[in-house]
CSV table of C-alpha atoms and ligand atoms in Angstrom, one decimal:
chain,number,residue,atom,x,y,z
A,29,UNK,CA,-57.1,19.4,-70.5
A,30,UNK,CA,-55.5,22.8,-69.9
A,31,UNK,CA,-57.4,26.1,-69.8
A,32,UNK,CA,-54.9,28.6,-71.1
A,33,UNK,CA,-55.1,32.1,-69.8
A,34,UNK,CA,-54.1,34.6,-72.4
A,35,UNK,CA,-50.7,36.0,-72.9
A,36,UNK,CA,-48.1,35.6,-75.6
A,37,UNK,CA,-46.7,32.5,-74.0
A,38,UNK,CA,-50.1,30.8,-74.0
A,39,UNK,CA,-50.7,31.7,-77.6
A,40,UNK,CA,-47.4,30.2,-78.4
A,41,UNK,CA,-48.3,27.0,-76.5
A,42,UNK,CA,-51.5,26.8,-78.4
A,43,UNK,CA,-49.8,27.4,-81.7
A,44,UNK,CA,-47.2,24.7,-81.0
A,45,UNK,CA,-50.0,22.2,-80.1
A,46,UNK,CA,-51.7,23.0,-83.4
A,47,UNK,CA,-48.4,22.7,-85.4
A,48,UNK,CA,-47.9,19.2,-83.8
A,49,UNK,CA,-51.4,18.1,-85.1
A,50,UNK,CA,-53.3,18.8,-81.9
A,51,UNK,CA,-56.8,20.2,-81.4
A,52,UNK,CA,-57.4,23.5,-79.5
A,53,UNK,CA,-60.5,25.4,-78.6
A,54,UNK,CA,-60.1,29.0,-79.6
A,55,UNK,CA,-62.3,32.1,-79.0
A,56,UNK,CA,-63.7,33.9,-82.1
A,57,UNK,CA,-66.2,36.8,-82.3
A,58,UNK,CA,-68.9,34.4,-83.5
A,59,UNK,CA,-68.7,31.3,-81.2
A,60,UNK,CA,-65.7,29.3,-79.9
A,61,UNK,CA,-64.0,27.2,-82.6
A,62,UNK,CA,-62.4,23.7,-82.3
A,63,UNK,CA,-59.2,24.4,-84.3
A,64,UNK,CA,-56.7,22.1,-86.1
A,65,UNK,CA,-54.1,22.7,-88.8
A,66,UNK,CA,-56.4,22.9,-91.9
A,67,UNK,CA,-53.6,21.6,-94.2
A,68,UNK,CA,-53.1,18.4,-92.1
A,69,UNK,CA,-55.9,15.9,-92.8
A,70,UNK,CA,-55.0,13.7,-89.8
A,71,UNK,CA,-55.2,16.6,-87.4
A,72,UNK,CA,-58.6,17.7,-89.0
A,73,UNK,CA,-59.9,14.1,-88.5
A,74,UNK,CA,-59.5,14.6,-84.7
A,75,UNK,CA,-62.0,17.5,-84.8
A,76,UNK,CA,-64.7,15.2,-86.2
A,77,UNK,CA,-63.9,12.6,-83.6
A,78,UNK,CA,-64.0,15.0,-80.7
A,79,UNK,CA,-67.3,16.6,-81.8
A,80,UNK,CA,-69.0,13.4,-83.1
A,81,UNK,CA,-69.5,15.3,-86.3
A,82,UNK,CA,-70.7,13.5,-89.4
A,83,UNK,CA,-67.8,13.3,-91.9
A,84,UNK,CA,-69.9,14.7,-94.7
A,85,UNK,CA,-70.2,18.1,-93.0
A,86,UNK,CA,-67.3,20.4,-94.3
A,87,UNK,CA,-65.3,22.8,-92.1
A,88,UNK,CA,-64.5,26.5,-92.4
A,89,UNK,CA,-60.9,27.4,-92.9
A,90,UNK,CA,-59.8,30.4,-90.8
A,91,UNK,CA,-57.1,32.8,-92.0
A,92,UNK,CA,-55.5,35.9,-90.5
A,93,UNK,CA,-55.1,38.0,-93.7
A,94,UNK,CA,-57.0,38.2,-97.0
A,95,UNK,CA,-53.7,37.5,-98.7
A,96,UNK,CA,-53.5,34.1,-96.8
A,97,UNK,CA,-55.9,32.8,-99.5
A,98,UNK,CA,-53.1,33.2,-102.1
A,99,UNK,CA,-50.2,32.5,-99.7
A,100,UNK,CA,-51.5,29.1,-98.8
A,101,UNK,CA,-53.0,28.5,-102.3
A,102,UNK,CA,-56.5,27.7,-100.8
A,103,UNK,CA,-58.7,28.5,-103.8
A,104,UNK,CA,-58.3,28.1,-107.6
A,105,UNK,CA,-59.7,31.6,-108.3
A,106,UNK,CA,-60.6,34.5,-106.1
A,107,UNK,CA,-63.8,36.0,-107.6
A,108,UNK,CA,-64.1,39.8,-107.7
A,109,UNK,CA,-67.2,39.5,-105.4
A,110,UNK,CA,-64.9,38.0,-102.7
A,111,UNK,CA,-62.6,41.0,-102.8
A,112,UNK,CA,-65.6,43.4,-102.4
A,113,UNK,CA,-67.0,41.4,-99.6
A,114,UNK,CA,-63.7,41.1,-97.8
A,115,UNK,CA,-63.2,44.9,-98.1
A,116,UNK,CA,-66.6,45.5,-96.5
A,117,UNK,CA,-66.8,42.7,-93.9
A,118,UNK,CA,-63.4,41.2,-93.1
A,119,UNK,CA,-62.1,40.6,-90.6
A,120,UNK,CA,-65.6,39.6,-89.3
A,121,UNK,CA,-68.4,37.1,-89.1
A,122,UNK,CA,-68.6,36.3,-92.9
A,123,UNK,CA,-67.6,33.0,-94.5
A,124,UNK,CA,-67.1,32.8,-98.3
A,125,UNK,CA,-67.3,29.6,-100.3
A,126,UNK,CA,-65.1,29.4,-103.4
A,127,UNK,CA,-63.6,26.7,-105.7
A,128,UNK,CA,-60.9,24.9,-103.8
A,129,UNK,CA,-57.4,23.7,-104.8
A,130,UNK,CA,-55.9,20.3,-104.1
A,131,UNK,CA,-54.1,21.8,-101.1
A,132,UNK,CA,-57.4,21.3,-99.1
A,133,UNK,CA,-57.5,17.9,-97.4
A,134,UNK,CA,-60.6,15.9,-98.2
A,135,UNK,CA,-61.6,15.9,-94.5
A,136,UNK,CA,-62.0,19.7,-94.7
A,137,UNK,CA,-64.1,19.9,-97.8
A,138,UNK,CA,-66.0,16.6,-97.2
A,139,UNK,CA,-65.7,15.6,-100.8
A,140,UNK,CA,-67.0,18.9,-102.2
A,141,UNK,CA,-65.0,20.9,-104.9
A,142,UNK,CA,-65.3,24.0,-102.8
A,143,UNK,CA,-63.8,25.4,-99.6
A,144,UNK,CA,-65.3,27.8,-97.0
A,145,UNK,CA,-62.9,30.6,-95.8
A,146,UNK,CA,-63.2,33.1,-93.0
A,147,UNK,CA,-60.9,35.9,-91.6
A,148,UNK,CA,-62.1,36.3,-88.0
A,149,UNK,CA,-61.8,39.6,-86.2
A,150,UNK,CA,-61.1,38.2,-82.7
A,151,UNK,CA,-57.6,39.3,-81.8
A,152,UNK,CA,-56.8,35.9,-80.1
A,153,UNK,CA,-58.0,33.9,-83.1
A,154,UNK,CA,-55.8,36.1,-85.3
A,155,UNK,CA,-52.8,35.7,-83.0
A,156,UNK,CA,-53.1,31.9,-82.9
A,157,UNK,CA,-53.4,31.6,-86.7
A,158,UNK,CA,-50.4,33.8,-87.2
A,159,UNK,CA,-48.3,32.0,-84.5
A,160,UNK,CA,-49.2,28.6,-86.0
A,161,UNK,CA,-48.4,30.0,-89.4
A,162,UNK,CA,-51.1,27.9,-91.0
A,163,UNK,CA,-54.8,28.2,-91.7
A,164,UNK,CA,-57.0,26.6,-89.1
A,165,UNK,CA,-60.0,24.5,-89.7
A,166,UNK,CA,-62.4,25.3,-86.9
A,167,UNK,CA,-66.1,24.3,-86.6
A,168,UNK,CA,-68.0,25.3,-83.5
A,169,UNK,CA,-66.4,23.7,-80.4
A,170,UNK,CA,-69.6,21.9,-79.2
A,171,UNK,CA,-70.6,18.3,-79.3
A,172,UNK,CA,-72.3,17.8,-82.7
A,173,UNK,CA,-76.0,18.7,-82.4
A,174,UNK,CA,-75.8,20.6,-79.1
A,175,UNK,CA,-75.9,24.4,-78.8
A,176,UNK,CA,-72.7,26.1,-79.9
A,177,UNK,CA,-70.3,27.4,-77.2
A,178,UNK,CA,-69.9,31.1,-76.6
A,179,UNK,CA,-67.6,30.8,-73.6
A,180,UNK,CA,-64.5,28.7,-72.6
A,181,UNK,CA,-66.6,27.1,-69.9
A,182,UNK,CA,-69.1,25.9,-72.6
A,183,UNK,CA,-66.2,24.3,-74.4
A,184,UNK,CA,-64.9,22.6,-71.3
A,185,UNK,CA,-68.4,21.2,-70.6
A,186,UNK,CA,-68.5,19.5,-74.0
A,187,UNK,CA,-64.8,18.8,-74.7
A,188,UNK,CA,-62.9,18.2,-71.5
A,189,UNK,CA,-60.7,15.1,-72.0
A,190,UNK,CA,-61.2,15.1,-75.7
A,191,UNK,CA,-59.0,18.0,-76.9
A,192,UNK,CA,-55.6,19.3,-76.0
A,193,UNK,CA,-56.5,22.8,-74.6
A,194,UNK,CA,-58.9,25.7,-74.7
A,195,UNK,CA,-57.9,29.4,-74.8
A,196,UNK,CA,-60.1,31.6,-72.7
A,197,UNK,CA,-60.8,34.8,-74.6
A,198,UNK,CA,-64.0,35.8,-72.8
A,199,UNK,CA,-67.6,35.6,-74.2
A,200,UNK,CA,-68.1,35.7,-77.9
A,201,UNK,CA,-69.4,39.1,-79.1
A,202,UNK,CA,-71.7,38.0,-82.0
A,203,UNK,CA,-72.9,34.7,-80.3
A,204,UNK,CA,-74.1,32.9,-83.5
A,205,UNK,CA,-72.0,31.3,-86.2
A,206,UNK,CA,-70.8,33.3,-89.2
A,207,UNK,CA,-72.9,34.1,-92.2
A,208,UNK,CA,-72.0,31.6,-95.0
A,209,UNK,CA,-72.3,32.8,-98.6
A,210,UNK,CA,-71.3,30.8,-101.6
A,211,UNK,CA,-69.6,32.6,-104.5
A,212,UNK,CA,-69.3,29.3,-106.4
A,213,UNK,CA,-72.9,29.6,-107.7
A,214,UNK,CA,-74.0,31.9,-110.5
A,215,UNK,CA,-75.7,34.3,-108.1
A,216,UNK,CA,-74.1,34.6,-104.7
A,217,UNK,CA,-76.3,32.7,-102.2
A,218,UNK,CA,-76.5,32.8,-98.4
A,219,UNK,CA,-76.4,29.2,-97.0
A,220,UNK,CA,-76.4,30.2,-93.3
A,221,UNK,CA,-77.5,33.5,-91.9
A,222,UNK,CA,-75.2,35.2,-89.2
A,223,UNK,CA,-73.8,38.5,-88.0
A,224,UNK,CA,-73.4,39.9,-91.5
A,225,UNK,CA,-77.1,40.3,-92.6
A,226,UNK,CA,-78.6,39.6,-96.1
A,227,UNK,CA,-79.4,43.3,-96.3
A,228,UNK,CA,-75.7,44.2,-95.7
A,229,UNK,CA,-74.6,41.7,-98.4
A,230,UNK,CA,-77.0,43.0,-100.9
A,231,UNK,CA,-75.7,46.5,-100.3
A,232,UNK,CA,-72.3,45.4,-101.5
A,233,UNK,CA,-73.1,42.8,-104.2
A,234,UNK,CA,-76.6,43.7,-105.4
A,235,UNK,CA,-78.3,40.4,-106.1
A,236,UNK,CA,-78.0,37.8,-103.3
A,237,UNK,CA,-80.2,34.8,-103.0
A,238,UNK,CA,-81.1,33.1,-99.7
A,239,UNK,CA,-81.0,29.3,-99.8
A,240,UNK,CA,-84.3,27.6,-99.0
A,241,UNK,CA,-82.7,25.6,-96.2
A,242,UNK,CA,-82.2,28.8,-94.2
A,243,UNK,CA,-85.9,29.1,-93.4
A,244,UNK,CA,-87.4,25.7,-94.2
A,245,UNK,CA,-86.8,22.0,-93.5
A,246,UNK,CA,-85.3,20.1,-96.4
A,247,UNK,CA,-87.7,17.7,-98.0
A,248,UNK,CA,-87.0,14.0,-98.0
A,249,UNK,CA,-84.2,13.2,-100.5
A,250,UNK,CA,-83.3,16.9,-101.1
A,251,UNK,CA,-79.5,17.6,-100.9
A,252,UNK,CA,-78.3,20.5,-98.8
A,253,UNK,CA,-76.1,23.1,-100.4
A,254,UNK,CA,-74.6,23.5,-96.9
A,255,UNK,CA,-74.5,20.0,-95.5
A,256,UNK,CA,-74.6,21.3,-91.9
A,257,UNK,CA,-78.1,22.7,-92.5
A,258,UNK,CA,-79.7,19.2,-92.8
A,259,UNK,CA,-79.1,18.1,-89.3
A,260,UNK,CA,-81.2,18.8,-86.2
A,261,UNK,CA,-78.9,21.2,-84.5
A,262,UNK,CA,-78.3,23.7,-81.7
A,263,UNK,CA,-80.8,21.8,-79.6
A,264,UNK,CA,-80.9,21.6,-75.8
A,265,UNK,CA,-82.1,18.3,-74.4
A,266,UNK,CA,-85.4,19.9,-73.5
A,267,UNK,CA,-88.1,20.0,-76.2
A,268,UNK,CA,-88.2,23.5,-77.8
A,269,UNK,CA,-91.6,24.6,-79.2
A,270,UNK,CA,-92.0,27.8,-81.2
A,271,UNK,CA,-95.2,29.8,-81.0
A,272,UNK,CA,-96.4,32.1,-83.9
A,273,UNK,CA,-98.4,34.7,-82.0
A,274,UNK,CA,-98.4,38.2,-80.5
A,275,UNK,CA,-97.0,38.9,-77.1
A,276,UNK,CA,-100.3,38.7,-75.2
A,277,UNK,CA,-101.2,35.3,-76.8
A,278,UNK,CA,-97.7,34.0,-75.9
A,279,UNK,CA,-98.0,34.9,-72.3
A,280,UNK,CA,-101.5,33.4,-71.8
A,281,UNK,CA,-100.6,30.2,-73.8
A,282,UNK,CA,-97.5,29.6,-71.7
A,283,UNK,CA,-99.1,30.5,-68.3
A,284,UNK,CA,-102.0,28.1,-69.1
A,285,UNK,CA,-99.3,25.4,-69.2
A,286,UNK,CA,-97.5,26.4,-66.0
A,287,UNK,CA,-95.7,23.4,-64.6
A,288,UNK,CA,-92.3,22.6,-63.0
A,289,UNK,CA,-91.0,21.2,-66.3
A,290,UNK,CA,-91.9,24.3,-68.4
A,291,UNK,CA,-89.7,27.2,-69.3
A,292,UNK,CA,-90.3,30.4,-71.3
A,293,UNK,CA,-87.4,31.5,-73.5
A,294,UNK,CA,-88.6,35.1,-73.7
A,295,UNK,CA,-87.7,38.8,-73.7
A,296,UNK,CA,-87.1,41.1,-70.7
A,297,UNK,CA,-90.5,42.8,-71.1
A,298,UNK,CA,-92.3,39.4,-70.6
A,299,UNK,CA,-90.6,38.5,-67.3
A,300,UNK,CA,-93.2,40.0,-64.9
A,301,UNK,CA,-96.2,38.5,-66.7
A,302,UNK,CA,-95.0,35.0,-66.9
A,303,UNK,CA,-95.7,32.4,-64.2
A,304,UNK,CA,-93.2,29.8,-65.3
A,305,UNK,CA,-89.4,29.5,-65.2
A,306,UNK,CA,-87.9,32.1,-67.6
A,307,UNK,CA,-84.7,32.6,-69.5
A,308,UNK,CA,-84.5,35.9,-71.3
A,309,UNK,CA,-82.8,36.7,-74.6
A,310,UNK,CA,-82.8,40.4,-73.9
A,311,UNK,CA,-84.9,43.4,-74.7
A,312,UNK,CA,-87.7,42.9,-77.2
A,313,UNK,CA,-86.5,43.8,-80.8
A,314,UNK,CA,-82.8,43.9,-79.8
A,315,UNK,CA,-81.8,41.1,-82.2
A,316,UNK,CA,-78.1,41.6,-81.7
A,317,UNK,CA,-78.4,40.9,-78.0
A,318,UNK,CA,-80.7,37.9,-78.7
A,319,UNK,CA,-78.0,36.5,-81.0
A,320,UNK,CA,-75.3,37.0,-78.4
A,321,UNK,CA,-77.4,35.3,-75.6
A,322,UNK,CA,-79.1,32.5,-77.6
A,323,UNK,CA,-76.8,29.6,-77.1
A,324,UNK,CA,-76.0,30.5,-73.5
A,325,UNK,CA,-79.8,30.6,-72.8
A,326,UNK,CA,-80.2,27.1,-74.4
A,327,UNK,CA,-77.4,25.7,-72.3
A,328,UNK,CA,-78.8,27.3,-69.1
A,329,UNK,CA,-82.1,25.5,-69.8
A,330,UNK,CA,-80.3,22.2,-69.8
A,331,UNK,CA,-78.2,23.0,-66.8
A,332,UNK,CA,-81.5,23.6,-64.8
A,333,UNK,CA,-82.0,19.9,-65.0
A,334,UNK,CA,-85.8,19.8,-64.6
A,335,UNK,CA,-87.0,21.6,-67.7
A,336,UNK,CA,-88.7,19.4,-70.3
A,337,UNK,CA,-90.5,21.9,-72.5
A,338,UNK,CA,-89.4,25.3,-73.7
A,339,UNK,CA,-91.8,27.8,-75.3
A,340,UNK,CA,-90.4,30.6,-77.4
A,341,UNK,CA,-92.0,33.1,-79.9
A,342,UNK,CA,-91.1,32.5,-83.5
A,343,UNK,CA,-88.3,35.1,-83.9
A,344,UNK,CA,-88.4,37.9,-86.5
A,345,UNK,CA,-86.5,37.3,-89.7
A,346,UNK,CA,-85.3,40.9,-89.9
A,347,UNK,CA,-81.6,41.7,-89.9
A,348,UNK,CA,-79.7,39.5,-87.4
A,349,UNK,CA,-83.1,38.2,-86.3
A,350,UNK,CA,-82.9,35.8,-89.3
A,351,UNK,CA,-79.8,34.1,-87.7
A,352,UNK,CA,-81.7,33.6,-84.4
A,353,UNK,CA,-84.7,32.3,-86.4
A,354,UNK,CA,-82.5,29.9,-88.3
A,355,UNK,CA,-80.9,28.4,-85.1
A,356,UNK,CA,-84.1,28.3,-83.0
A,357,UNK,CA,-86.2,26.6,-85.7
A,358,UNK,CA,-83.6,23.9,-85.9
A,359,UNK,CA,-83.4,23.7,-82.1
A,360,UNK,CA,-87.2,23.1,-82.3
A,361,UNK,CA,-86.8,20.4,-85.0
A,362,UNK,CA,-89.0,22.8,-87.1
A,363,UNK,CA,-91.9,22.5,-84.6
A,364,UNK,CA,-94.0,25.7,-84.8
A,365,UNK,CA,-97.5,26.1,-83.4
A,366,UNK,CA,-99.4,28.8,-85.3
A,367,UNK,CA,-101.8,30.4,-82.7
A,368,UNK,CA,-102.9,33.0,-85.3
A,369,UNK,CA,-104.4,30.4,-87.6
A,370,UNK,CA,-105.7,27.6,-85.3
B,690,AMP,P1,-69.5,25.1,-88.3
B,690,AMP,O1,-68.1,24.9,-88.7
B,690,AMP,O2,-70.0,24.2,-87.2
B,690,AMP,O3,-69.8,26.5,-88.1
B,690,AMP,O4,-70.3,24.7,-89.6
B,690,AMP,C1,-69.8,25.1,-90.9
B,690,AMP,C2,-71.0,25.3,-91.8
B,690,AMP,O5,-70.5,25.7,-93.1
B,690,AMP,C3,-71.7,24.0,-92.0
B,690,AMP,O6,-73.1,24.3,-92.1
B,690,AMP,C4,-71.2,23.5,-93.3
B,690,AMP,O7,-72.1,22.7,-93.9
B,690,AMP,C5,-70.9,24.8,-94.1
B,690,AMP,N1,-69.8,24.6,-95.1
B,690,AMP,C6,-68.5,24.5,-94.8
B,690,AMP,N2,-67.9,24.4,-96.0
B,690,AMP,C7,-68.8,24.3,-97.0
B,690,AMP,C8,-68.7,24.2,-98.4
B,690,AMP,N3,-67.6,24.0,-99.0
B,690,AMP,N4,-69.9,24.2,-99.1
B,690,AMP,C9,-71.1,24.4,-98.4
B,690,AMP,N5,-71.2,24.5,-97.1
B,690,AMP,C10,-70.1,24.5,-96.4
B,691,MG,MG1,-71.5,24.0,-85.6
């Protein structure tokens, strides 16, 4: 597989691969995406194969201009709420779900009557979409279930030999996948938290619901509004355990379990007090930085090779903290030890 260093020529090479039905890893501001021509079902099927992604998990369609929605006839009706959100947050880490047209191949929508659309802000992602002159379906470029990739190296680690190329556009700025909001329900509802926070969405739309699956595990037999939310996800091979407790309790709990196979996924302020291996998300309370570092930290834990158990504090659900909470609780398979109410 080629790693394409960025200039106009390489963007043209990537665009040509995509036009020919190939699959290319591309940088976006959220995480790296595994892109294929969204209007070519056969090309899209290759994404599922490379990732080992269940076919019932739909993909996000990436465009390079709000007007691409109309130009490529992606949705049956653009709701007024979509225009307002686009004005406030596009290009950027927000995905909107709307009623689809028949232009969308069944592989993209996984049998649903809706389609998820995003206009990314990353200049390389925009350049590739424009050069390919087609919308690109692009889920995160990781093996299904493992932490999402935020660098071209992460993509290579998971996808070498399985895809045609990866474009190296540096580390992703946001670090967690886009916020997903459905506009196909009566009240707009957040299905996945990300860089655009619930608070920011409410400022533009007023009433916005947050789907139950954002914070909680689905019960047996319950259907997921966002199919991706039902899978164990974002997980390193090591066992992640979340602790609900204050900083002092966290440090003493982890230090009491000091062992070669133990690691603390912590904040900078904890580093001097911990007597186990550590990987830091950044300064305490700096949720933007925690989001940016989260997946790289989870991948580093696996790269260490000896770590079997990871202890982290249950993240805050404030602002972008909610996106970190949502990913970590899935990485932990919803395992939380409540030290406050033992
Ligand atoms: P990824 O592409 O890996 O970032 O995952 C895309 C996320 O968006 C998954 O959680 C999908 O289930 C969700 N998604 C994509 N399209 C739709 C849709 N039409 N309806 C509901 N959720 C969707
Ligand atoms: Mg993903």
